[in-house]
Amino acid sequence: MIEIKNLRAAIDGKEILKGINLTVNNGEVHAIMGPNGSGKSTLAQVIAGREEYEVLEGEVIFNGKNILELSPEDRAREGIFLAFQYPVEIPGVSNVNLLRNALNEIKKYRGEDALDAMDFLKMMKERMKLVNMTQDLLSRSVNEGFSGGEKKRNEIFQMAVLNPKLGILDETDSGLDIDALRIVASGVNALRSKENSFILVTHYQRLLDYIVPDFVHVLYQGRIIKSGDKSLALFLEEKGYDWINEHAEEFVAN
Amino acid sequence: MDKSLEFKEKLSSGFDSLEASLNGGSKLPLHEIRKNSLKFFLEANYPTLKDEEWKYTNLTGLLDLNFEFPDNKSSLLIESELEEFLSEREKYYNLVFINGVFSPESSDLIKFNGIIVSDLKFAVRNYYNLIEPHLGKIINPEFTIFTALNSAYINEGVFIHAHKNKVLDRPVRIVYFNNSDRNYIYQPRNLFLLEENSQVKVIEVYASSNESTYFTNSVTEGLVEDRAILEHVKLQQESKSAFHITATDISVKKEAQYHAYNVAFGSILTRNDINARFAGEHSEITLNGLFLGSGKQLIDNHTLIDHAVPHCRSHQLYKGVLNGLSRGVFNGKVMVRKDAQKTNAFQENKTILMSDDARIDTKPQLEIFADDVKCTHGATIGRLNEDSIFYLRSRGFGLELARTTLINAFATDAVHTITIDDIRNQIEEMIAANLSS
């Protein structure tokens, strides 16, 4: 699915990612954990194509293509979806409008026919159920006046409609109460399949109780210093990130 | 010779031939307005940047033009050129002017059931008693030197009259169309009279088939009587080399409504003056505007809403999108007079600058002399939000689509209350076309 090789990236001249190596296969869910400032969100943004970041070195091969050479929209059209940590509000553009255009742009890129209005609405209705979206949220402007939880749910809803091959969830769990977290997690679980993969960027272990990852990676100072299974997340939760700050070498060695 | 003197001489040179063409018309009292206006035009100072009202709008370019006055021979109809501006003909009553001259063959003259829609020349001959009390009397012909110039040449234009309780079943679409490459001066004069409890929708379109240099100097007057409703959309798509100066003056009586949407895409220099006055209580005025500039275009909007009486409501939203070296001016004044208690006035100007060299000079002004009022005003200037662009691109939107979507969303705010769906859609398409060109 995606292979990240020795990825180094900087913003405003400051190197944030210092050589990331990560391979995610079809059907896998990977969690990336780490303290604040370790580069988790940067990794998500660089994969999605945020132009403020300068890629210094490395490759990101997505289904055989080096996507670092593609525009953000072409990455989306290839099947990458980023659920934003802070989804933006876009007054005047309705959710429906956004999704119809997005879907048509993606289909056009892939040489497929645009969805007709009826099929589109039917599909929207079906996907709305996944994350308990209400009709009024749908016709409202994108995220405008949404609560934190509604914004995150809307990200997952968009993901459900666009049906990407790789979904990257950037701290989708932060700021969610437990009920909203359950809704979001069950939405993601419903989308899991053998064909698509997920990268969950998160600070906390809690999300992983609901979306069980196949692999957990610890990102620290711009590098993945350790990888393991779900137990690694529990270990981190127990020790806390401060402990890593003090015992980084010992942690990597064991 | 001083250039402005030369300008005045050139522009007064057509008066004699107009006078000769009027036949008996020169004996009407209307002709006194023409003559007095010409006199004022010749005596008034040509505006410069030193005049407060013209501070940001340099009119010297106009002085270099070699003007010609259009005549009946200048009307050369080419149907295919017009099609674009006359889409869905049957949904409107259309009045078409080609190179400044009324074209009866492309127009629908109507008089039925208490509503008159006709060209002004015809109206002066046939309905002079309806016109005389108002033409040149709602607006002060000496409002600006250009209003005076227009008033000196009152001849072509549109007259709409709705009798009491009459509702016009289709919008009137007025198309002022240029397809000549000569430096013509066009001076349309419109008069809209809505009697008590009547309703009319009007769309004024200013358009050109080419990018030639000409000068449109139009004036519109309107009277909206008690409980009447006038919706007035202006779509300015002049040639990118044309000069476009207009003045509008509307008087709104008791429990009446005037909703104006002033949309500007074209011309090298645009100056709109819109004055609307509450002349009766419990009335409503909307003055919205949308201007898109690129290249070296300048779009100057001056508005004045006069809350002369209590219990009225005004809403003003002007949105600008400026690219290239273009410049915008918004000077909006809301006057709340001493007796105008319980006034509710909202005024806002928002502009997006798309380039480093674009510029807006904005001056929202409130002058309040009453003490029990609710008035807000403000102005914001910004850029397209990069985060929003990235967000849309991350969903698969191409860069162009992301930008047009955001600009459309920003801009449509100012026009979304237009009740004529086709026009609203047309404006959205024009925004997209304008951005991609």
XYZ file of C-alpha atoms in Angstrom:
691
model
C 0.000 0.000 0.000
C 2.416 2.665 1.185
C 6.111 2.580 1.758
C 7.885 5.487 3.396
C 11.626 5.440 2.947
C 14.044 7.615 4.861
C 11.667 10.583 4.792
C 13.152 13.829 6.009
C 11.080 17.018 6.054
C 11.433 20.537 7.422
C 9.317 23.591 7.986
C 10.761 27.099 8.115
C 14.223 25.579 7.924
C 13.681 23.370 10.968
C 13.958 19.633 10.391
C 10.988 17.812 11.903
C 11.099 14.395 10.262
C 14.600 12.968 10.443
C 14.368 9.784 8.437
C 11.072 7.945 8.722
C 10.777 4.382 7.488
C 7.364 2.783 7.526
C 5.562 0.189 5.454
C 1.807 -0.286 5.615
C 0.314 -3.221 3.741
C -3.201 -3.653 2.441
C -5.730 -4.188 5.161
C -3.459 -3.096 7.994
C -4.074 -0.519 10.674
C -1.003 1.225 12.052
C -0.999 3.546 15.019
C 1.637 6.220 15.355
C 2.085 7.492 18.865
C 4.446 9.915 20.412
C 4.780 12.987 22.591
C 3.815 16.461 21.388
C 6.278 17.845 18.892
C 7.607 14.461 17.856
C 6.473 14.977 14.239
C 3.251 12.911 14.137
C 1.106 15.580 12.520
C 3.942 16.630 10.254
C 4.127 13.098 8.912
C 0.387 13.112 8.218
C 0.565 16.501 6.499
C 3.609 15.604 4.399
C 1.915 12.453 3.121
C -1.173 14.507 2.234
C 0.974 17.052 0.399
C 0.979 20.179 2.520
C 3.253 22.533 0.620
C 4.562 24.449 3.624
C 6.745 21.448 4.436
C 9.938 20.966 2.538
C 10.869 17.387 1.806
C 14.628 17.116 2.223
C 15.099 13.478 1.379
C 13.328 10.195 0.929
C 10.428 8.666 -0.910
C 6.810 7.880 -0.270
C 5.714 5.099 -2.585
C 1.951 4.669 -2.736
C 0.779 1.761 -4.858
C 3.905 1.991 -6.939
C 4.008 5.771 -7.409
C 6.265 8.240 -5.637
C 3.525 10.556 -4.426
C 5.955 13.240 -3.273
C 5.891 14.365 -6.888
C 2.100 14.687 -6.932
C -0.096 17.642 -6.001
C -2.262 17.254 -2.888
C -5.337 16.744 -5.080
C -3.683 13.998 -7.107
C -2.710 12.214 -3.907
C -6.351 12.385 -2.827
C -7.417 11.086 -6.237
C -4.929 8.225 -5.940
C -6.745 7.255 -2.752
C -5.166 9.024 0.210
C -7.443 10.705 2.725
C -6.370 12.850 5.646
C -8.809 13.370 8.496
C -7.605 16.689 9.873
C -6.696 17.334 13.455
C -8.251 20.769 13.087
C -10.827 20.619 10.280
C -11.312 24.070 8.739
C -14.614 25.855 8.561
C -15.651 26.868 5.062
C -18.603 29.244 5.162
C -20.717 29.161 2.046
C -19.673 25.686 0.884
C -22.090 22.984 1.960
C -20.973 19.490 2.917
C -23.019 18.090 0.074
C -21.413 20.442 -2.390
C -17.937 19.587 -1.124
C -18.500 15.854 -1.368
C -20.171 15.946 -4.773
C -17.304 17.958 -6.238
C -14.662 15.873 -4.472
C -16.174 12.623 -5.671
C -16.505 13.872 -9.230
C -12.942 15.156 -9.292
C -11.696 11.787 -8.046
C -13.815 9.891 -10.567
C -12.710 12.134 -13.403
C -9.054 11.474 -12.520
C -9.706 7.749 -12.571
C -11.574 7.968 -15.868
C -14.863 6.948 -14.272
C -18.297 8.448 -14.939
C -19.659 11.016 -12.502
C -22.197 9.687 -10.054
C -25.751 10.630 -10.947
C -27.656 12.706 -8.434
C -29.873 9.880 -7.193
C -27.054 7.416 -6.602
C -25.052 10.113 -4.902
C -27.837 10.947 -2.473
C -28.487 7.275 -1.777
C -24.823 6.726 -0.998
C -24.702 9.798 1.233
C -27.700 8.599 3.210
C -26.159 5.211 3.691
C -22.809 6.601 4.856
C -24.453 9.126 7.165
C -25.658 6.251 9.324
C -22.089 5.131 9.922
C -21.295 8.175 12.018
C -24.799 9.301 13.037
C -24.679 12.349 10.768
C -27.918 14.251 10.603
C -29.440 15.712 7.459
C -29.072 19.265 8.722
C -25.317 18.869 9.266
C -25.123 17.710 5.691
C -26.694 20.765 4.161
C -24.861 23.181 6.414
C -21.600 24.858 5.437
C -18.538 22.674 5.965
C -17.798 22.586 9.698
C -19.202 26.060 10.222
C -20.456 26.339 13.771
C -19.874 22.603 14.344
C -18.829 21.423 17.789
C -15.446 19.728 18.086
C -17.109 16.312 18.041
C -19.252 17.167 15.021
C -16.177 18.283 13.102
C -14.382 15.002 13.769
C -17.462 12.996 12.873
C -17.723 14.989 9.679
C -14.147 14.046 8.777
C -14.962 10.368 9.172
C -18.176 10.842 7.230
C -16.225 12.431 4.365
C -13.815 9.520 4.497
C -16.722 7.095 4.324
C -18.080 8.818 1.220
C -14.750 9.158 -0.571
C -13.749 5.601 0.358
C -9.966 6.021 0.214
C -7.387 3.259 -0.006
C -5.436 4.823 2.817
C -7.060 6.823 5.577
C -4.806 8.896 7.814
C -6.495 10.020 11.014
C -4.609 12.873 12.598
C -5.543 12.950 16.287
C -9.154 12.341 15.423
C -9.662 11.270 19.027
C -8.418 14.445 20.657
C -11.160 16.487 22.226
C -13.770 13.762 21.787
C -15.902 12.595 24.675
C -16.291 8.875 25.064
C -19.609 8.671 23.214
C -18.299 10.609 20.230
C -15.140 8.491 20.280
C -17.240 5.327 20.073
C -19.200 6.684 17.126
C -16.056 7.715 15.282
C -14.347 4.391 16.026
C -17.291 2.280 14.918
C -17.390 4.341 11.702
C -13.733 3.571 11.060
C -14.165 -0.100 11.941
C -17.045 -0.359 9.478
C -14.736 0.925 6.750
C -11.930 -1.532 7.494
C -11.409 -4.137 4.837
C -8.710 -6.262 3.245
C -8.260 -3.627 0.565
C -7.800 -0.472 2.569
C -5.441 0.621 5.287
C -5.330 3.184 8.052
C -2.713 5.193 9.829
C -3.942 6.444 13.189
C -1.950 9.308 14.576
C -2.728 9.634 18.234
C -1.377 10.858 21.490
C -3.435 8.508 23.628
C -3.963 4.806 23.883
C -7.708 5.150 24.438
C -8.625 5.269 20.736
C -6.848 1.937 20.271
C -9.297 0.267 22.654
C -11.911 0.882 20.000
C -9.876 0.637 16.817
C -7.453 -2.186 17.390
C -4.252 -1.641 15.412
C -2.070 -4.303 13.856
C 1.052 -2.307 14.590
C 2.032 0.503 16.925
C 4.976 2.799 16.244
C 6.542 5.288 18.575
C 7.635 8.497 16.926
C 10.196 10.411 18.913
C 12.139 13.483 17.798
C 11.387 12.857 14.157
C 12.220 9.156 14.083
C 10.311 5.956 14.683
C 12.260 4.605 17.597
C 10.216 1.544 18.296
C 7.538 -0.599 16.692
C 5.420 -3.327 18.122
C 1.896 -4.583 18.576
C -0.945 -3.177 20.661
C 0.848 -3.960 23.904
C 3.349 -1.241 23.071
C 0.529 1.313 23.299
C -0.456 0.009 26.702
C 3.139 0.143 27.841
C 3.401 3.777 26.720
C 0.172 4.633 28.463
C 1.461 3.147 31.679
C 4.874 4.780 31.578
C 3.916 8.115 30.046
C 5.869 10.132 27.493
C 7.964 11.806 30.183
C 9.436 8.454 30.918
C 10.562 8.150 27.284
C 12.198 11.537 27.492
C 14.318 10.230 30.327
C 14.777 6.660 29.230
C 14.818 6.854 25.428
C 17.939 4.737 24.945
C 16.850 2.080 27.374
C 13.382 1.995 25.724
C 14.833 1.492 22.247
C 17.262 -1.157 23.473
C 14.532 -3.308 25.037
C -5.895 74.176 -24.044
C -6.784 72.728 -20.671
C -7.751 69.112 -21.200
C -10.911 69.338 -19.151
C -12.086 72.300 -21.269
C -11.433 70.284 -24.366
C -13.391 67.427 -22.799
C -16.342 69.683 -22.096
C -16.239 71.095 -25.582
C -16.162 67.645 -27.144
C -18.988 66.398 -24.982
C -21.226 69.389 -25.528
C -20.786 69.191 -29.299
C -23.555 66.629 -29.673
C -26.172 68.785 -28.018
C -27.300 70.704 -31.088
C -27.936 67.613 -33.119
C -29.826 66.016 -30.241
C -31.929 69.166 -29.933
C -32.629 69.119 -33.670
C -33.718 65.501 -33.526
C -36.269 66.141 -30.792
C -38.727 67.953 -33.064
C -41.544 69.104 -30.774
C -39.717 67.516 -27.831
C -37.581 70.586 -27.368
C -40.643 72.506 -26.279
C -41.367 70.203 -23.352
C -40.290 71.273 -19.851
C -37.917 68.289 -19.926
C -35.785 70.204 -22.365
C -35.194 72.880 -19.739
C -33.599 70.173 -17.576
C -31.330 69.289 -20.497
C -30.316 72.869 -21.097
C -29.712 73.660 -17.426
C -27.737 70.463 -17.003
C -25.556 71.284 -19.974
C -24.893 74.687 -18.474
C -23.932 73.088 -15.154
C -21.733 70.563 -16.932
C -19.844 73.332 -18.691
C -19.395 75.384 -15.542
C -18.601 72.657 -12.992
C -15.071 71.648 -12.140
C -13.814 68.410 -13.558
C -13.166 66.077 -10.593
C -9.590 65.434 -9.541
C -7.976 63.390 -6.763
C -8.154 66.509 -4.621
C -11.931 66.188 -4.452
C -12.869 64.136 -1.402
C -15.491 62.199 -3.381
C -12.987 61.252 -6.083
C -9.943 60.785 -3.903
C -9.053 57.298 -5.158
C -10.405 57.511 -8.678
C -8.253 59.112 -11.273
C -10.403 60.333 -14.150
C -7.668 61.737 -16.349
C -7.863 58.703 -18.686
C -11.293 59.820 -19.753
C -9.939 63.175 -20.910
C -7.841 61.557 -23.626
C -10.735 59.898 -25.406
C -11.925 61.103 -28.764
C -15.638 60.772 -28.204
C -18.240 60.158 -30.827
C -21.968 60.395 -30.337
C -23.841 57.331 -31.524
C -26.745 57.824 -33.928
C -29.349 55.576 -35.522
C -26.770 54.254 -37.966
C -24.588 53.012 -35.128
C -27.088 50.299 -34.291
C -25.818 47.274 -36.138
C -27.536 44.174 -34.926
C -25.680 40.914 -34.935
C -28.039 38.408 -33.340
C -25.418 35.798 -32.513
C -23.362 38.272 -30.472
C -26.382 39.102 -28.405
C -27.435 35.552 -27.673
C -25.090 35.210 -24.729
C -26.763 38.117 -22.995
C -30.299 37.208 -23.972
C -30.404 33.619 -22.792
C -33.836 32.226 -21.965
C -35.512 35.159 -23.674
C -39.000 34.057 -22.822
C -38.404 34.298 -19.098
C -37.978 38.075 -19.295
C -39.298 41.200 -20.915
C -36.248 42.274 -22.854
C -35.216 45.765 -23.850
C -32.124 45.894 -25.988
C -29.929 48.844 -26.863
C -27.189 48.392 -29.405
C -24.404 50.921 -29.442
C -26.534 53.337 -27.494
C -29.632 53.093 -29.653
C -32.834 51.286 -28.801
C -33.427 48.213 -30.936
C -37.183 47.603 -31.209
C -36.707 44.415 -33.236
C -34.850 42.675 -30.366
C -37.086 44.089 -27.664
C -40.463 43.459 -26.113
C -42.441 46.648 -25.671
C -45.254 46.065 -23.318
C -48.255 47.927 -22.138
C -50.936 45.818 -20.613
C -52.879 45.484 -17.498
C -51.527 48.656 -15.953
C -47.816 48.102 -16.577
C -45.683 49.992 -19.053
C -42.230 48.836 -20.062
C -40.818 50.848 -22.928
C -37.854 52.772 -24.173
C -37.646 56.293 -22.881
C -38.014 58.044 -26.243
C -41.302 56.291 -26.863
C -42.398 57.003 -23.301
C -41.673 60.726 -23.594
C -43.884 60.866 -26.683
C -46.672 58.748 -25.251
C -46.667 58.971 -21.470
C -45.207 62.363 -20.803
C -47.740 63.129 -18.083
C -46.450 60.123 -16.086
C -42.821 61.028 -16.609
C -42.805 64.752 -16.157
C -43.270 64.869 -12.359
C -40.279 62.578 -11.734
C -37.693 62.579 -14.496
C -34.738 64.656 -13.393
C -36.457 65.308 -10.091
C -35.661 62.254 -7.992
C -31.972 62.658 -8.652
C -30.442 66.093 -8.597
C -29.097 66.587 -12.137
C -26.259 68.522 -10.545
C -25.287 65.632 -8.237
C -22.026 65.193 -10.142
C -20.644 66.569 -13.355
C -21.493 63.220 -14.956
C -25.080 63.253 -13.765
C -25.356 66.664 -15.346
C -23.801 65.400 -18.562
C -26.297 62.540 -18.674
C -29.167 64.890 -17.888
C -28.158 67.175 -20.745
C -28.618 64.285 -23.154
C -31.735 62.598 -21.759
C -33.060 60.619 -24.717
C -32.339 56.881 -24.770
C -33.134 54.646 -21.826
C -35.941 52.725 -20.200
C -39.206 53.704 -18.619
C -41.055 51.310 -16.352
C -44.333 52.208 -14.769
C -46.449 49.912 -12.606
C -49.916 51.010 -11.641
C -51.245 50.492 -8.160
C -51.463 46.798 -7.115
C -49.872 45.506 -10.310
C -47.241 42.782 -10.199
C -45.125 42.288 -13.286
C -45.086 38.563 -14.062
C -41.540 38.433 -15.448
C -38.390 40.381 -14.706
C -37.492 43.159 -17.105
C -34.080 42.627 -18.627
C -32.389 45.688 -20.067
C -29.323 45.021 -22.181
C -27.010 47.889 -23.083
C -24.806 46.271 -25.647
C -21.730 47.509 -27.444
C -20.343 45.871 -30.564
C -18.651 48.852 -32.114
C -14.946 49.664 -31.951
C -15.499 53.420 -31.928
C -15.077 55.662 -28.886
C -18.780 56.109 -28.388
C -20.350 57.741 -25.387
C -23.538 56.059 -24.202
C -25.822 57.868 -21.806
C -28.764 55.687 -20.845
C -31.366 57.190 -18.603
C -33.775 54.966 -16.720
C -36.891 55.858 -14.797
C -38.701 53.266 -12.687
C -41.997 54.280 -11.132
C -43.777 51.809 -8.886
C -47.127 52.906 -7.620
C -48.629 51.725 -4.374
C -48.431 47.974 -3.686
C -46.915 47.108 -7.088
C -43.940 44.821 -7.718
C -41.264 44.863 -10.397
C -37.928 43.134 -10.922
C -35.337 44.705 -13.205
C -31.983 43.471 -14.446
C -29.685 45.921 -16.144
C -26.939 44.320 -18.201
C -24.033 46.321 -19.589
C -22.094 44.238 -22.058
C -19.740 44.319 -24.998
C -18.785 41.871 -27.717
C -15.275 43.296 -27.901
C -12.620 44.961 -25.748
C -12.935 48.423 -27.263
C -12.819 51.750 -25.464
C -16.072 53.589 -24.959
C -17.792 55.467 -22.189
C -21.053 54.534 -20.516
C -22.467 57.311 -18.384
C -25.836 56.171 -17.112
C -28.354 57.496 -14.628
C -31.256 55.654 -13.036
C -34.034 57.196 -11.004
C -36.726 55.343 -9.148
C -39.709 55.914 -6.966
C -41.041 53.037 -4.887
C -44.375 54.077 -3.441
C -46.111 52.723 -0.359
C -45.881 48.930 0.006
C -44.329 48.515 -3.441
C -41.288 46.282 -4.016
C -38.508 46.891 -6.522
C -35.704 44.390 -7.037
C -32.905 45.826 -9.114
C -29.914 43.834 -10.323
C -27.132 45.405 -12.301
C -24.654 43.181 -14.121
C -21.790 45.207 -15.417
C -19.782 43.226 -17.973
C -18.466 46.085 -20.073
C -15.379 45.785 -22.237
C -12.194 45.719 -20.158
C -11.174 49.015 -21.772
C -14.457 50.843 -21.289
C -15.292 53.563 -18.789
C -18.435 53.050 -16.784
C -19.912 55.757 -14.598
C -23.402 55.476 -13.152
C -25.563 57.242 -10.661
C -28.698 55.757 -9.157
C -31.161 57.559 -6.956
C -34.129 55.790 -5.429
C -36.789 57.114 -3.142
C -38.603 54.565 -0.976
C -41.930 55.363 0.607
C -43.914 53.805 3.444
C -43.648 50.027 4.065
C -41.959 49.685 0.708
C -38.846 47.748 -0.284
C -35.933 48.394 -2.589
C -33.369 45.624 -3.086
C -30.365 46.444 -5.227
C -27.544 44.131 -6.300
C -24.685 45.810 -8.008
C -22.368 43.324 -9.689
C -19.284 44.602 -11.509
C -16.908 42.546 -13.633
C -15.991 44.752 -16.562
C -14.529 48.110 -17.614
C -11.163 49.680 -16.886
C -12.785 52.241 -14.629
C -16.097 51.882 -12.856
C -17.731 54.413 -10.635
C -21.107 53.619 -9.112
C -22.993 56.116 -7.028
C -26.087 54.693 -5.422
C -28.242 56.886 -3.249
C -31.326 55.484 -1.586
C -33.616 57.466 0.614
C -36.293 56.396 3.091
C -39.263 58.654 2.479
C -41.741 56.652 4.556
C -41.673 54.565 7.730
C -41.304 50.769 8.110
C -39.468 50.379 4.845
C -36.513 48.278 3.799
C -33.506 48.911 1.597
C -30.852 46.425 0.511
C -27.788 47.743 -1.262
C -25.530 44.802 -1.961
C -22.595 44.712 -4.261
C -20.025 42.362 -5.693
C -16.968 43.502 -7.596
C -14.264 41.435 -9.261
C -11.200 43.210 -10.504
C -8.127 42.075 -12.393
C -5.458 43.667 -14.549
C -5.544 47.423 -14.031
C -9.247 47.694 -13.382
C -10.574 50.154 -10.860
C -13.992 49.716 -9.309
C -15.274 52.527 -7.146
C -18.527 52.100 -5.244
C -20.089 55.018 -3.458
C -23.325 54.467 -1.601
C -25.539 56.602 0.549
C -28.507 55.401 2.534
C -30.507 58.215 4.014
C -32.561 57.202 7.031
C -34.684 60.323 7.026
C -37.631 58.755 8.877
C -38.037 56.327 11.803
C -38.562 52.519 11.833
C -36.648 51.645 8.703
C -34.177 48.914 8.007
C -31.201 48.964 5.690
C -28.790 46.207 4.790
C -25.596 46.759 2.892
C -23.029 44.120 2.013
C -20.301 44.819 -0.514
C -17.876 42.086 -1.402
C -14.776 42.489 -3.502
C -12.295 40.089 -5.065
C -9.272 41.884 -6.462
C -6.510 40.345 -8.511
C -3.524 41.645 -10.484
C -3.031 45.386 -10.160
C -6.707 46.085 -9.718
C -8.083 48.533 -7.208
C -11.331 48.807 -5.378
C -12.984 51.624 -3.502
C -15.866 51.321 -1.121
C -17.263 54.490 0.320
C -20.536 53.762 2.026
C -22.355 56.307 4.041
C -25.349 55.649 6.248
C -27.035 58.772 7.444
C -29.443 58.450 10.374
C -31.254 61.714 10.853
C -32.454 63.154 14.114
C -36.022 61.895 13.756
C -35.086 58.459 12.464
C -35.534 56.579 15.753
C -35.652 52.768 15.746
C -33.465 52.674 12.693
C -31.793 49.361 12.010
C -28.796 49.729 9.726
C -26.186 47.157 8.801
C -23.229 47.897 6.598
C -20.230 45.769 5.729
C -17.494 45.674 3.128
C -15.351 42.553 2.799
C -12.569 42.240 0.268
C -10.214 39.472 -0.710
C -6.931 40.556 -2.225
C -5.676 37.838 -4.543
C -2.348 39.457 -5.360
C 0.269 41.581 -3.645
C -0.425 44.492 -5.963
C -4.200 44.636 -5.641
C -5.554 47.315 -3.366
C -8.775 48.375 -1.686
C -9.602 51.701 -0.101
C -12.594 51.178 2.117
C -14.461 53.729 4.128
C -17.677 52.644 5.813
C -19.267 55.615 7.478
C -22.116 56.055 9.892
C -23.527 59.444 10.707
C -26.051 59.078 13.473
C -28.108 61.922 14.854
C -30.850 59.832 16.517
C -30.326 58.115 19.875
C -32.477 54.988 19.734
C -31.016 53.064 16.821
C -29.240 49.839 16.031
C -26.417 50.393 13.586
C -23.387 48.281 12.781
C -20.715 48.712 10.192
C -17.358 47.271 9.388
C -14.791 46.350 6.814
C -12.417 43.440 6.458
C -9.617 42.859 4.009
C -7.974 39.494 3.648
C -6.588 36.821 1.439
C -7.892 33.442 0.402
C -7.327 31.143 3.317
C -4.468 28.733 2.520
C -5.753 26.198 5.040
C -9.113 26.101 3.288
C -7.443 25.665 -0.098
C -5.362 22.780 1.207
C -8.399 21.230 2.851
C -10.317 21.190 -0.421
C -7.325 19.916 -2.382
C -6.864 17.120 0.130
C -10.410 16.077 -0.795
C -9.532 15.919 -4.485
C -10.401 19.453 -5.624
C -7.990 20.812 -8.225
C -6.301 24.085 -7.276
C -8.508 26.124 -9.634
C -11.693 24.488 -8.427
C -10.643 24.999 -4.813
C -10.068 28.686 -5.430
C -13.254 29.275 -7.402
C -15.258 27.330 -4.839
C -13.925 29.480 -2.017
C -14.357 32.709 -3.931
C -17.843 31.728 -4.972
C -18.695 30.976 -1.377
C -17.258 34.313 -0.316
C -18.938 36.263 -3.076
C -22.362 34.655 -3.243
C -23.143 36.015 0.187
C -23.751 39.360 -1.453
C -26.084 38.006 -4.116
C -27.770 34.955 -2.619
C -30.936 36.867 -1.783
C -31.551 37.712 -5.448
C -34.905 36.076 -6.146
C -34.283 35.458 -9.855
C -32.596 32.035 -9.829
C -31.219 32.231 -13.363
C -29.467 35.471 -12.595
C -27.947 34.116 -9.418
C -26.626 31.095 -11.310
C -25.375 33.309 -14.107
C -23.427 35.408 -11.604
C -21.815 32.274 -10.160
C -20.794 31.172 -13.648
C -19.428 34.629 -14.336
C -17.334 34.459 -11.184
C -15.868 31.126 -12.265
C -15.216 32.360 -15.810
C -13.658 35.543 -14.508
C -11.273 33.662 -12.237
C -10.146 31.178 -14.827
C -9.459 33.841 -17.465
